[in-house]
Coordinates of C-alpha atoms in Angstrom, one line a residue:
Chain A
M1 CA 249.2 167.8 194.3
L2 CA 251.1 168.2 196.6
S3 CA 250.4 171.1 199.6
V4 CA 246.9 169.1 200.7
T5 CA 248.4 167.6 204.1
E6 CA 250.0 170.0 206.5
H7 CA 253.4 169.3 207.5
K8 CA 255.9 169.0 210.4
E9 CA 259.4 170.5 209.5
I10 CA 261.3 167.0 210.3
E11 CA 264.9 166.8 210.6
F12 CA 265.8 163.0 208.9
S13 CA 268.1 160.9 212.0
S14 CA 272.2 160.4 211.6
E15 CA 271.5 156.6 211.3
L16 CA 269.1 157.3 207.8
L17 CA 272.5 159.7 206.7
I18 CA 274.7 157.1 207.2
K19 CA 272.9 154.4 204.9
F20 CA 272.4 157.8 202.2
D21 CA 276.4 158.5 202.4
E22 CA 276.7 154.6 201.0
I23 CA 274.6 154.8 198.9
V24 CA 276.2 157.2 197.6
T25 CA 279.3 155.7 197.2
R26 CA 278.2 153.2 194.8
Y27 CA 277.9 155.7 192.1
P28 CA 281.3 157.2 190.2
Q29 CA 281.9 161.0 191.7
G30 CA 278.7 163.7 191.1
K31 CA 276.6 161.4 189.8
Q32 CA 275.0 161.7 193.3
K33 CA 271.3 161.8 191.8
S34 CA 271.7 158.2 191.2
A35 CA 271.0 157.5 194.9
L36 CA 267.5 160.0 194.7
L37 CA 265.3 156.8 194.3
P38 CA 266.9 154.3 197.0
V39 CA 267.1 157.6 199.0
L40 CA 263.9 157.7 198.5
H41 CA 262.3 154.1 199.5
L42 CA 264.1 154.3 202.8
V43 CA 261.8 158.6 203.1
Q44 CA 259.6 156.1 203.0
A45 CA 260.1 153.8 205.0
E46 CA 261.0 156.5 207.7
Y47 CA 257.9 158.0 207.7
G48 CA 255.7 155.8 205.9
W49 CA 255.3 158.1 203.2
I50 CA 256.8 161.2 201.7
S51 CA 256.2 164.9 202.3
P52 CA 257.0 167.8 199.5
E53 CA 259.1 169.1 202.9
A54 CA 260.8 165.1 202.8
M55 CA 261.6 166.2 198.9
D56 CA 263.0 169.2 199.7
K57 CA 265.7 167.6 201.5
V58 CA 266.8 165.4 199.6
A59 CA 266.9 167.8 197.0
A60 CA 269.7 169.8 198.9
Y61 CA 271.7 166.3 200.3
L62 CA 271.8 164.9 196.8
Q63 CA 272.4 168.5 195.6
I64 CA 270.0 168.7 192.7
K65 CA 267.2 171.4 192.6
P66 CA 263.5 170.2 194.5
I67 CA 261.8 170.0 191.3
E68 CA 263.8 167.2 190.2
V69 CA 262.1 164.8 193.5
Y70 CA 259.3 166.0 192.8
E71 CA 259.2 164.8 189.4
V72 CA 260.7 161.2 190.3
A73 CA 258.4 161.1 193.6
T74 CA 255.0 161.4 191.3
F75 CA 255.8 159.1 188.0
Y76 CA 256.7 156.2 190.1
T77 CA 253.9 154.5 191.5
M78 CA 255.6 153.5 194.7
F79 CA 255.7 156.5 196.3
F80 CA 252.9 157.6 198.9
L81 CA 252.8 161.7 198.6
R82 CA 249.6 161.5 201.3
P83 CA 250.0 159.6 204.4
Q84 CA 248.8 156.1 204.4
G85 CA 248.0 153.3 207.2
K86 CA 250.0 151.8 208.9
Y87 CA 250.0 149.1 206.7
V88 CA 248.8 149.2 202.9
L89 CA 247.8 146.4 201.4
E90 CA 248.7 146.7 198.1
V91 CA 246.8 143.2 195.7
C92 CA 248.2 142.7 192.3
R93 CA 245.1 143.4 189.9
T94 CA 246.1 142.8 186.4
G95 CA 245.8 140.1 184.4
P96 CA 246.8 137.0 185.8
C97 CA 245.3 137.4 189.2
C98 CA 242.1 137.8 188.0
L99 CA 242.0 134.7 186.3
V100 CA 242.0 132.7 189.4
G101 CA 240.2 134.9 192.3
A102 CA 241.9 139.2 192.4
E103 CA 239.0 140.7 192.7
K104 CA 236.9 138.8 194.7
I105 CA 240.2 139.7 197.3
M106 CA 239.7 143.0 197.1
T107 CA 236.1 143.1 197.2
H108 CA 236.4 141.1 200.6
I109 CA 239.4 143.9 201.9
E110 CA 237.0 146.6 201.1
N111 CA 234.2 145.5 202.5
T112 CA 236.6 143.5 205.8
L113 CA 238.5 147.2 206.1
G114 CA 235.2 149.6 205.1
V115 CA 237.8 151.6 203.6
K116 CA 237.5 152.3 199.6
E117 CA 240.8 152.4 197.7
G118 CA 243.0 155.1 199.3
E119 CA 241.7 155.2 202.1
V120 CA 243.1 155.1 205.6
T121 CA 240.5 153.6 208.6
A122 CA 238.9 155.2 211.5
D123 CA 242.1 153.8 213.7
G124 CA 245.4 155.0 211.1
M125 CA 246.0 151.3 211.0
F126 CA 245.4 149.7 206.9
S127 CA 244.8 151.4 203.8
W128 CA 244.0 149.5 200.6
R129 CA 244.9 149.7 196.7
G130 CA 244.7 147.4 194.2
V131 CA 248.9 147.8 192.0
E132 CA 249.4 146.7 188.8
C133 CA 251.5 143.6 188.2
L134 CA 253.7 142.4 191.3
A135 CA 255.3 139.5 189.1
A136 CA 254.0 136.4 191.1
C137 CA 251.7 135.2 188.6
G138 CA 251.6 131.7 189.4
M139 CA 251.3 132.2 193.5
A140 CA 248.4 134.2 192.0
P141 CA 246.9 136.0 193.8
V142 CA 249.3 138.1 195.8
L143 CA 249.9 141.4 197.8
Q144 CA 252.0 142.6 199.3
I145 CA 253.0 144.9 203.0
G146 CA 256.0 147.4 203.0
P147 CA 257.7 148.7 203.6
E148 CA 259.6 144.9 204.0
Y149 CA 257.2 144.0 200.7
T150 CA 256.3 140.9 202.4
F151 CA 254.6 138.5 200.1
Y152 CA 251.1 136.8 200.8
E153 CA 250.1 134.5 198.0
H154 CA 247.2 132.0 197.0
L155 CA 245.1 134.2 198.9
T156 CA 241.8 133.3 199.5
E157 CA 239.2 136.1 201.8
E158 CA 239.6 133.4 204.7
S159 CA 244.2 134.0 204.8
V160 CA 243.1 137.4 204.2
D161 CA 240.9 137.9 207.3
K162 CA 243.5 136.0 209.5
L163 CA 246.3 138.1 207.6
I164 CA 244.8 141.3 208.9
E165 CA 244.0 140.6 212.5
T166 CA 248.2 139.0 213.1
L167 CA 248.0 142.8 212.0
K168 CA 245.9 143.9 213.8
N169 CA 247.2 142.4 217.4
K170 CA 250.9 143.4 215.7
I171 CA 252.9 145.8 218.3
Chain B
M1 CA 263.5 114.2 182.3
A2 CA 264.5 117.5 179.8
R3 CA 267.8 118.6 180.7
K4 CA 268.4 121.6 183.0
L5 CA 271.0 123.8 183.1
L6 CA 269.9 127.3 185.3
L7 CA 267.9 125.4 187.3
E8 CA 269.7 121.9 187.6
N9 CA 270.5 123.3 191.6
I10 CA 267.5 124.5 192.1
N11 CA 266.0 122.0 194.9
V12 CA 269.6 121.7 197.0
P13 CA 269.0 122.9 200.0
G14 CA 271.1 125.5 201.3
I15 CA 271.5 126.8 197.8
H16 CA 270.9 130.3 197.8
T17 CA 274.5 130.6 200.2
F18 CA 277.6 131.5 198.7
D19 CA 279.2 127.7 200.5
V20 CA 276.6 125.1 198.8
Y21 CA 276.8 126.9 196.1
R22 CA 280.7 126.6 195.6
Q23 CA 280.4 123.5 196.4
N24 CA 277.4 122.5 193.8
G25 CA 279.9 123.1 190.9
G26 CA 279.5 127.6 191.4
Y27 CA 281.6 130.1 190.5
R28 CA 283.4 127.5 188.3
S29 CA 283.0 129.7 185.0
V30 CA 284.8 132.6 186.9
E31 CA 288.1 130.8 188.2
K32 CA 287.7 129.5 183.6
A33 CA 287.2 132.5 182.0
I34 CA 289.9 135.0 184.4
K35 CA 292.4 132.4 184.5
S36 CA 292.4 131.1 180.5
M37 CA 289.8 132.9 178.6
T38 CA 290.6 137.3 176.9
P39 CA 287.1 139.0 176.9
D40 CA 287.3 138.8 174.3
A41 CA 286.9 134.9 173.2
I42 CA 283.8 135.1 175.6
V43 CA 282.2 137.0 173.7
E44 CA 283.0 134.6 170.9
E45 CA 281.7 131.8 173.2
V46 CA 278.0 134.0 173.3
K47 CA 277.8 134.3 169.8
T48 CA 279.1 130.5 169.5
S49 CA 276.3 129.2 171.4
G50 CA 273.7 131.8 169.8
L51 CA 271.8 132.6 173.1
R52 CA 269.5 135.3 172.5
G53 CA 267.8 137.9 175.1
R54 CA 265.7 136.1 177.3
G55 CA 263.7 139.9 178.4
G56 CA 261.3 139.2 175.7
A57 CA 263.1 140.6 172.3
G58 CA 264.8 137.7 171.7
F59 CA 268.7 139.9 170.1
P60 CA 271.2 137.6 169.9
T61 CA 273.2 138.5 173.2
G62 CA 276.7 138.0 171.6
M63 CA 276.1 140.1 169.3
K64 CA 274.5 142.7 171.7
W65 CA 278.0 142.4 173.5
S66 CA 280.3 143.0 170.6
F67 CA 278.4 146.9 170.0
L68 CA 279.5 147.5 172.6
A69 CA 282.1 150.5 172.1
K70 CA 285.2 150.5 173.8
P71 CA 287.1 154.1 173.7
E72 CA 290.1 154.6 175.3
G73 CA 289.8 156.4 179.3
R74 CA 285.9 155.5 179.2
E75 CA 284.3 153.9 181.8
R76 CA 281.9 150.7 180.5
Y77 CA 278.9 149.4 182.4
L78 CA 277.0 146.1 182.2
V79 CA 273.5 146.7 183.0
C80 CA 270.7 143.9 184.5
N81 CA 267.0 144.4 184.0
A82 CA 265.8 142.9 187.2
D83 CA 262.7 145.0 186.4
E84 CA 260.5 142.3 185.8
S85 CA 256.8 143.5 185.2
E86 CA 255.5 141.3 182.5
P87 CA 252.5 140.8 183.5
G88 CA 252.4 136.8 183.6
T89 CA 256.5 136.9 184.2
F90 CA 257.9 135.9 187.0
K91 CA 260.8 133.6 186.4
D92 CA 264.0 135.9 187.2
R93 CA 262.0 136.2 190.5
Y94 CA 262.2 133.1 190.8
L95 CA 266.1 132.8 190.0
M96 CA 266.9 136.3 192.3
T97 CA 265.4 134.3 195.3
H98 CA 266.5 130.3 195.1
I99 CA 269.8 130.7 193.2
P100 CA 270.9 134.5 193.7
H101 CA 274.7 133.7 192.7
L102 CA 273.8 132.0 189.9
L103 CA 273.1 135.5 189.0
I104 CA 276.1 137.0 190.8
E105 CA 277.6 134.4 188.9
G106 CA 277.4 135.6 185.5
M107 CA 277.3 139.7 186.4
I108 CA 281.6 138.4 186.3
V109 CA 281.5 136.5 183.6
S110 CA 279.6 138.6 181.3
S111 CA 281.4 142.0 183.3
F112 CA 284.9 140.8 182.7
A113 CA 284.0 139.9 178.7
L114 CA 282.8 143.9 178.7
G115 CA 285.0 144.8 180.5
A116 CA 283.2 146.8 183.0
K117 CA 284.7 147.7 187.0
T118 CA 281.0 148.6 187.9
S119 CA 278.0 146.7 187.1
Y120 CA 274.5 146.8 188.7
I121 CA 271.1 145.0 189.1
Y122 CA 268.6 146.7 188.6
V123 CA 265.6 145.5 190.4
R124 CA 262.1 146.0 190.2
G125 CA 260.6 148.6 194.2
E126 CA 259.1 146.2 194.6
M127 CA 261.2 142.9 195.0
M128 CA 262.9 143.9 198.5
P129 CA 263.1 140.7 199.6
Q130 CA 265.0 139.9 196.6
I131 CA 267.2 142.9 196.6
R132 CA 268.3 141.8 200.1
I133 CA 268.9 138.1 199.0
L134 CA 271.4 139.6 196.3
E135 CA 272.9 142.3 198.4
R136 CA 273.3 138.9 201.0
A137 CA 274.6 136.6 197.7
I138 CA 277.0 139.7 196.7
A139 CA 278.5 139.8 200.0
E140 CA 279.2 136.5 200.1
A141 CA 280.8 136.8 197.1
K142 CA 283.4 139.6 197.7
N143 CA 284.0 138.0 201.1
A144 CA 285.5 135.0 198.9
G145 CA 287.6 137.0 196.3
F146 CA 284.9 136.5 193.6
L147 CA 283.8 140.3 193.5
G148 CA 286.2 143.5 194.7
K149 CA 289.4 144.4 194.1
N150 CA 292.3 141.6 192.4
I151 CA 289.4 138.9 191.6
L152 CA 291.4 135.2 191.9
G153 CA 294.8 137.2 191.5
S154 CA 293.3 138.2 188.7
G155 CA 294.4 142.3 188.9
Y156 CA 290.4 142.4 187.3
D157 CA 288.7 144.8 190.2
L158 CA 284.7 144.5 190.0
E159 CA 282.8 146.1 191.9
L160 CA 278.4 145.1 191.8
Y161 CA 275.6 146.8 193.6
V162 CA 271.6 146.2 193.3
Q163 CA 269.8 149.4 192.1
P164 CA 265.8 149.5 193.4
G165 CA 263.6 150.6 190.7
G166 CA 260.1 152.9 192.1
G167 CA 257.3 150.4 190.6
A168 CA 257.1 150.9 186.8
Y169 CA 256.9 149.1 183.9
I170 CA 258.9 150.9 181.8
C171 CA 261.2 151.1 183.4
G172 CA 262.1 147.4 181.6
E173 CA 262.6 149.2 178.0
E174 CA 266.5 149.3 178.9
T175 CA 267.0 153.5 178.0
A176 CA 264.3 153.6 181.2
L177 CA 265.7 151.5 183.2
I178 CA 269.2 154.0 182.3
E179 CA 267.4 156.8 182.9
S180 CA 265.5 155.2 186.0
L181 CA 269.0 154.3 187.3
E182 CA 270.6 157.9 186.4
G183 CA 268.2 159.3 189.5
K184 CA 265.4 159.9 187.2
R185 CA 261.5 159.6 185.6
G186 CA 261.5 156.3 183.0
N187 CA 261.4 158.0 180.0
P188 CA 263.0 156.1 177.7
R189 CA 265.4 157.8 175.2
I190 CA 265.0 158.4 171.4
K191 CA 267.9 156.3 169.7
P192 CA 270.4 155.7 168.2
P193 CA 272.4 156.6 170.5
F194 CA 272.0 152.9 171.2
P195 CA 273.2 152.2 175.0
A196 CA 276.3 150.2 173.6
I197 CA 277.8 153.5 172.6
S198 CA 276.1 156.5 175.4
G199 CA 274.0 154.8 178.2
V200 CA 273.8 155.2 181.3
W201 CA 276.1 159.0 182.4
A202 CA 276.5 159.0 178.2
C203 CA 279.2 155.9 179.2
P204 CA 278.7 153.0 176.8
T205 CA 276.2 150.5 178.1
V206 CA 274.9 146.5 177.9
V207 CA 271.5 146.5 179.7
N208 CA 270.9 143.0 179.4
N209 CA 267.9 140.1 181.9
V210 CA 268.4 138.9 184.6
E211 CA 268.1 135.0 182.4
T212 CA 270.3 136.2 180.2
I213 CA 273.7 136.1 182.6
A214 CA 272.1 133.2 184.4
A215 CA 272.7 131.9 181.0
V216 CA 276.7 132.9 180.5
V217 CA 277.2 130.6 182.9
P218 CA 276.9 127.1 181.5
I219 CA 277.9 127.8 178.9
I220 CA 281.6 129.3 179.7
N221 CA 281.3 126.5 181.8
D222 CA 280.3 123.6 179.3
G223 CA 281.2 125.9 176.4
G224 CA 279.6 127.7 173.6
D225 CA 279.3 125.0 171.1
E226 CA 277.8 122.4 174.3
Y227 CA 274.8 125.3 174.5
A228 CA 273.7 125.3 170.8
K229 CA 273.7 121.1 171.1
V230 CA 270.2 122.3 173.2
G231 CA 266.9 123.7 171.7
N232 CA 265.3 124.0 168.1
G233 CA 267.3 125.4 165.5
R234 CA 267.6 129.0 165.9
S235 CA 266.1 128.6 169.3
T236 CA 269.1 127.6 171.2
G237 CA 269.7 126.3 174.6
T238 CA 266.9 126.3 177.9
K239 CA 264.0 128.6 178.3
L240 CA 262.6 129.8 182.0
I241 CA 258.8 129.3 181.3
S242 CA 256.9 131.5 183.8
A243 CA 253.5 129.0 183.9
S244 CA 250.5 131.4 185.2
G245 CA 246.4 131.5 184.8
N246 CA 243.7 128.1 184.8
L247 CA 246.6 125.6 185.4
K248 CA 247.1 122.9 187.2
K249 CA 250.7 123.4 188.7
P250 CA 251.9 127.1 187.8
G251 CA 254.8 127.9 188.0
V252 CA 258.6 128.5 186.9
Y253 CA 259.5 126.2 183.9
E254 CA 263.1 125.6 182.8
I255 CA 262.2 123.7 179.1
E256 CA 264.4 123.3 175.9
L257 CA 263.3 125.8 173.6
G258 CA 261.6 123.4 170.7
L259 CA 259.3 121.1 173.2
P260 CA 255.4 120.9 172.3
V261 CA 252.9 123.5 173.7
E262 CA 250.9 121.1 174.2
E263 CA 253.1 118.5 176.6
F264 CA 254.1 122.0 178.5
I265 CA 250.7 121.9 179.5
Y266 CA 249.3 118.9 179.5
S267 CA 252.3 117.1 181.0
D268 CA 252.8 115.5 184.8
E269 CA 255.9 117.0 184.2
Y270 CA 255.3 120.4 183.0
C271 CA 251.3 122.5 183.6
G272 CA 249.4 119.5 184.4
G273 CA 246.8 120.2 182.8
I274 CA 244.0 122.7 182.5
A275 CA 242.5 122.9 186.9
N276 CA 239.7 121.9 187.6
G277 CA 238.8 119.6 184.9
K278 CA 237.9 122.9 182.6
R279 CA 238.6 123.0 179.1
L280 CA 241.6 125.4 177.1
K281 CA 239.8 128.5 176.2
A282 CA 243.0 130.7 174.9
V283 CA 246.9 131.2 175.9
V284 CA 249.5 134.4 176.2
A285 CA 252.6 132.5 175.4
G286 CA 255.2 135.5 175.9
G287 CA 254.0 137.6 178.3
S288 CA 250.6 140.2 178.3
S289 CA 252.4 142.4 175.6
V290 CA 252.4 139.5 173.1
P291 CA 249.3 138.6 170.4
I292 CA 246.9 136.2 172.7
L293 CA 245.6 133.2 171.1
P294 CA 243.1 130.9 170.7
A295 CA 243.3 126.8 172.3
N296 CA 243.0 125.6 168.5
L297 CA 245.7 127.9 167.3
I298 CA 248.1 127.5 170.7
L299 CA 248.2 124.1 169.5
N300 CA 248.9 123.5 166.1
T301 CA 250.4 126.8 163.9
I302 CA 247.9 127.3 160.7
N303 CA 249.6 124.7 158.7
G304 CA 248.3 122.2 161.4
Q305 CA 252.0 122.0 162.6
P306 CA 252.4 121.2 166.7
R307 CA 253.2 124.2 167.5
L308 CA 256.5 124.2 169.7
M309 CA 257.7 126.3 172.9
S310 CA 260.6 128.4 170.6
Y311 CA 261.1 131.4 168.6
E312 CA 260.4 130.2 165.3
S313 CA 257.1 128.0 165.6
L314 CA 255.5 130.9 168.0
S315 CA 255.9 133.5 165.8
D316 CA 254.6 131.3 162.8
G317 CA 251.9 132.1 161.0
G318 CA 252.5 136.0 161.9
F319 CA 250.7 138.1 163.9
Q320 CA 247.3 136.3 161.6
S321 CA 247.6 133.5 163.3
G322 CA 250.2 132.9 165.3
S323 CA 252.2 134.9 168.3
M324 CA 255.9 135.6 170.3
L325 CA 257.7 133.8 172.7
G326 CA 258.5 137.2 174.8
S327 CA 259.7 136.9 178.0
G328 CA 258.0 133.4 178.6
G329 CA 254.6 134.1 180.6
F330 CA 252.6 131.7 179.4
I331 CA 249.1 132.6 180.5
A332 CA 246.1 129.9 180.3
F333 CA 242.5 131.0 180.4
D334 CA 239.6 128.1 180.6
E335 CA 236.7 128.2 178.9
D336 CA 235.1 130.5 181.8
Q337 CA 237.2 133.4 180.9
C338 CA 235.6 135.7 179.3
I339 CA 238.6 137.5 176.4
V340 CA 236.7 141.1 176.7
R341 CA 237.4 141.2 179.8
N342 CA 240.5 140.5 180.1
T343 CA 241.5 142.1 177.2
W344 CA 239.9 145.3 178.8
N345 CA 242.6 144.0 182.1
F346 CA 245.3 144.4 180.6
S347 CA 244.4 147.6 178.2
R348 CA 243.9 149.3 181.5
F349 CA 247.5 148.1 182.7
Y350 CA 249.2 150.0 180.0
H351 CA 247.3 152.8 180.3
H352 CA 248.3 153.2 183.3
E353 CA 251.8 152.1 182.8
S354 CA 252.0 154.3 179.6
C355 CA 254.7 157.0 180.6
G356 CA 252.8 160.6 178.8
Q357 CA 256.5 161.0 176.6
C358 CA 254.6 160.2 172.9
S359 CA 250.8 161.0 172.7
P360 CA 249.9 157.4 170.9
C361 CA 250.7 155.7 173.4
R362 CA 249.2 158.2 176.4
E363 CA 245.9 159.1 174.7
G364 CA 245.4 155.7 172.7
T365 CA 245.6 153.7 175.9
G366 CA 243.4 155.9 177.9
W367 CA 240.9 155.1 174.6
M368 CA 241.6 151.6 174.4
E369 CA 240.5 150.8 178.4
K370 CA 238.1 153.0 178.4
V371 CA 235.6 151.6 175.0
L372 CA 237.0 148.3 176.7
H373 CA 234.8 149.0 179.9
R374 CA 232.3 150.6 177.9
L375 CA 231.6 147.1 176.2
E376 CA 232.9 144.5 179.2
Y377 CA 229.9 146.6 180.8
G378 CA 227.2 146.5 178.7
H379 CA 227.3 150.0 177.0
G380 CA 229.6 148.8 173.1
K381 CA 228.5 150.0 169.9
M382 CA 229.1 147.0 166.8
S383 CA 231.1 150.2 166.1
D384 CA 233.7 150.4 169.0
I385 CA 235.6 146.6 167.6
D386 CA 236.7 148.7 164.5
L387 CA 237.7 151.9 166.9
L388 CA 239.6 149.9 169.1
V389 CA 241.2 148.5 166.5
D390 CA 241.8 151.9 164.6
V391 CA 243.3 153.2 167.7
S392 CA 245.7 150.3 167.8
K393 CA 246.9 150.7 164.9
K394 CA 247.2 154.4 165.1
I395 CA 249.7 153.1 168.7
E396 CA 252.0 150.4 167.2
G397 CA 254.8 152.0 165.6
N398 CA 254.0 155.6 166.3
T399 CA 256.0 155.4 169.2
I400 CA 259.9 156.2 170.7
C401 CA 259.6 152.7 172.6
P402 CA 257.5 149.2 171.8
L403 CA 255.2 150.2 175.1
G404 CA 253.0 151.4 172.6
D405 CA 253.4 148.4 170.0
A406 CA 253.3 146.3 173.8
A407 CA 249.9 148.3 174.6
A408 CA 248.5 147.5 171.1
W409 CA 248.8 143.6 169.9
P410 CA 247.0 142.5 172.6
V411 CA 243.7 144.6 172.6
A412 CA 244.4 144.0 167.7
S413 CA 244.8 140.3 168.5
A414 CA 242.2 139.6 170.8
I415 CA 240.0 141.4 168.1
R416 CA 240.9 139.4 165.4
H417 CA 240.8 135.5 167.2
F418 CA 237.7 136.4 169.4
R419 CA 235.8 139.2 167.5
D420 CA 232.3 137.4 167.9
E421 CA 233.0 136.9 171.4
F422 CA 232.8 140.9 171.1
E423 CA 230.6 141.2 169.2
W424 CA 227.9 139.3 171.6
H425 CA 229.2 141.6 174.3
V426 CA 227.5 144.0 171.9
T427 CA 224.3 142.8 170.7
N428 CA 223.3 140.7 174.5
P429 CA 224.8 143.2 177.0
K430 CA 222.4 141.7 179.4
E431 CA 223.1 138.5 179.4
A432 CA 226.7 139.4 178.9
M433 CA 227.2 140.5 182.8
E434 CA 225.5 137.8 184.1
R435 CA 227.7 134.9 181.9
N436 CA 230.6 134.3 180.2
Y437 CA 230.6 133.4 176.4
G438 CA 232.2 130.1 177.0
L439 CA 234.2 127.8 175.2
A440 CA 232.7 128.5 171.5
K441 CA 233.8 126.9 169.0
Y442 CA 237.8 128.3 169.6
A443 CA 238.9 124.6 171.2
D444 CA 237.7 123.7 167.0
P445 CA 239.8 121.8 165.4
L446 CA 241.9 124.1 162.9
P447 CA 240.3 124.5 159.0
K448 CA 242.4 122.4 156.4
L449 CA 244.7 124.9 155.4
E450 CA 243.1 124.9 151.8
E451 CA 239.7 126.1 153.0
V452 CA 241.7 129.4 154.4
V453 CA 243.1 129.8 151.7
S454 CA 240.4 130.5 149.1
E455 CA 237.7 131.7 151.6
N456 CA 240.8 134.9 151.3

């Protein structure tokens, strides 16, 4: 699973390293492993996904074994282990959202983008997937788009079309 | 209007900022606690209030605090559980979005009571906007001298940090949350030792839900006695209810515990009834993990008493005819909803979220999902229904953490109360693909108790 794609050697920017350094100060001396999740979020925000090379670099930075990063990156569903579209539409697929039409929304996104769940559009702009409960059941159906995790609530087929158009035209 | 203790000022413009929050009486409890109370007195006040954990388990908060070990020379930690992921629950998101300083204020008072010098708010990773809101609020509070070194000149130091999760429901379980905070997979720990003895980095730790921490603010402001006057019996205070599903006005409501369920669903002050003029078929009252009840049993207990929104009334009748208040995730199903499909959906959720540590849960949730899928898609056998009950019983009670129970209960209760709908899926597979079973008898008045007893 971790070796499906070829990667280039990566080097974290000094801006990113400054952010890492600040995060590490939040924990007691010697407990810098606690910074792993926040650091992985920053890596994903920067590169769009988390490659094995990036994981190795994170391990070296936090002075932990690479396996300690792999097991965490593969456990938490927010971390992408392969490249995604520039915008990943994550639609809530759990009970309360389905009571008010989430399944229809997912079918509509699949048809509009022309790619199956988990696949990337040919232009590299979009991918989509169903995710489990996003804790927004009162505003259902909902979707989110990282790395900001902006929320889109009370979705209709029309509002989804509008959203996709807006994202397409965004520079 | 019912009394509000947490959301009273939620509609004040700018209440998310420190200045407006402060002008509206914010941070009074910090001044009172730090200047005029001892940590032990605060713990006693919380005990007096009768406050029970608002994350779902309902354990008395003051008692949980009093279990915290206080060995000399060891750090102690308070960790706020903002990993809100229980399907149907979105109250913590609402509170953190609109009135973040209430949580910060509660964290300061609670940390002082527990003797914690560093505290963390563990927020589920998907709530990045809320993480940014909280970080801004923390910076404002620090700037005003309510956090950091020597708070209000008292000599008490406190640093407060926000920690993002990574999208794992299991991290709402307190020991999994602690593992995650340590930078590991969210595998729950075997208890004992409990976090109060050995929690984060093996130090004594208290983990409390967002709403629990927020409720400490009115308890300290007005006193535990005053807080205990609100509510009903052992269900003291107010509760944030997340209302979703087929309701006219879904959303977050602060209710006084003891409010009749019927009033909550149908009155205009709350949910305003069922959307689109439909009739109510079923309710999951406390988040997806708690037993689902048909309309007649959610409105009245088996004894014919009106069902109330309280810990005791919602669990009246045990699992035979009752449910639980849980996290207050109130999901309403109208007559057009399919119980089999929803049960399959929930079981897929638990299968996806099982951490995989205990085999009954790892394997059992997968089997339940598969069997429910074939029932829903017209390939089920009559024996599948009892098979599901059997699998659910083999998970329940046989796992390290309550996720196993949480996965078993929705399936077992759906079959308990809606067995004829499951059977109909087996006997009429084609029809079941085209239409739903409908309301059937699920909203009919309950039979008199004597008849129920004589049948058994």
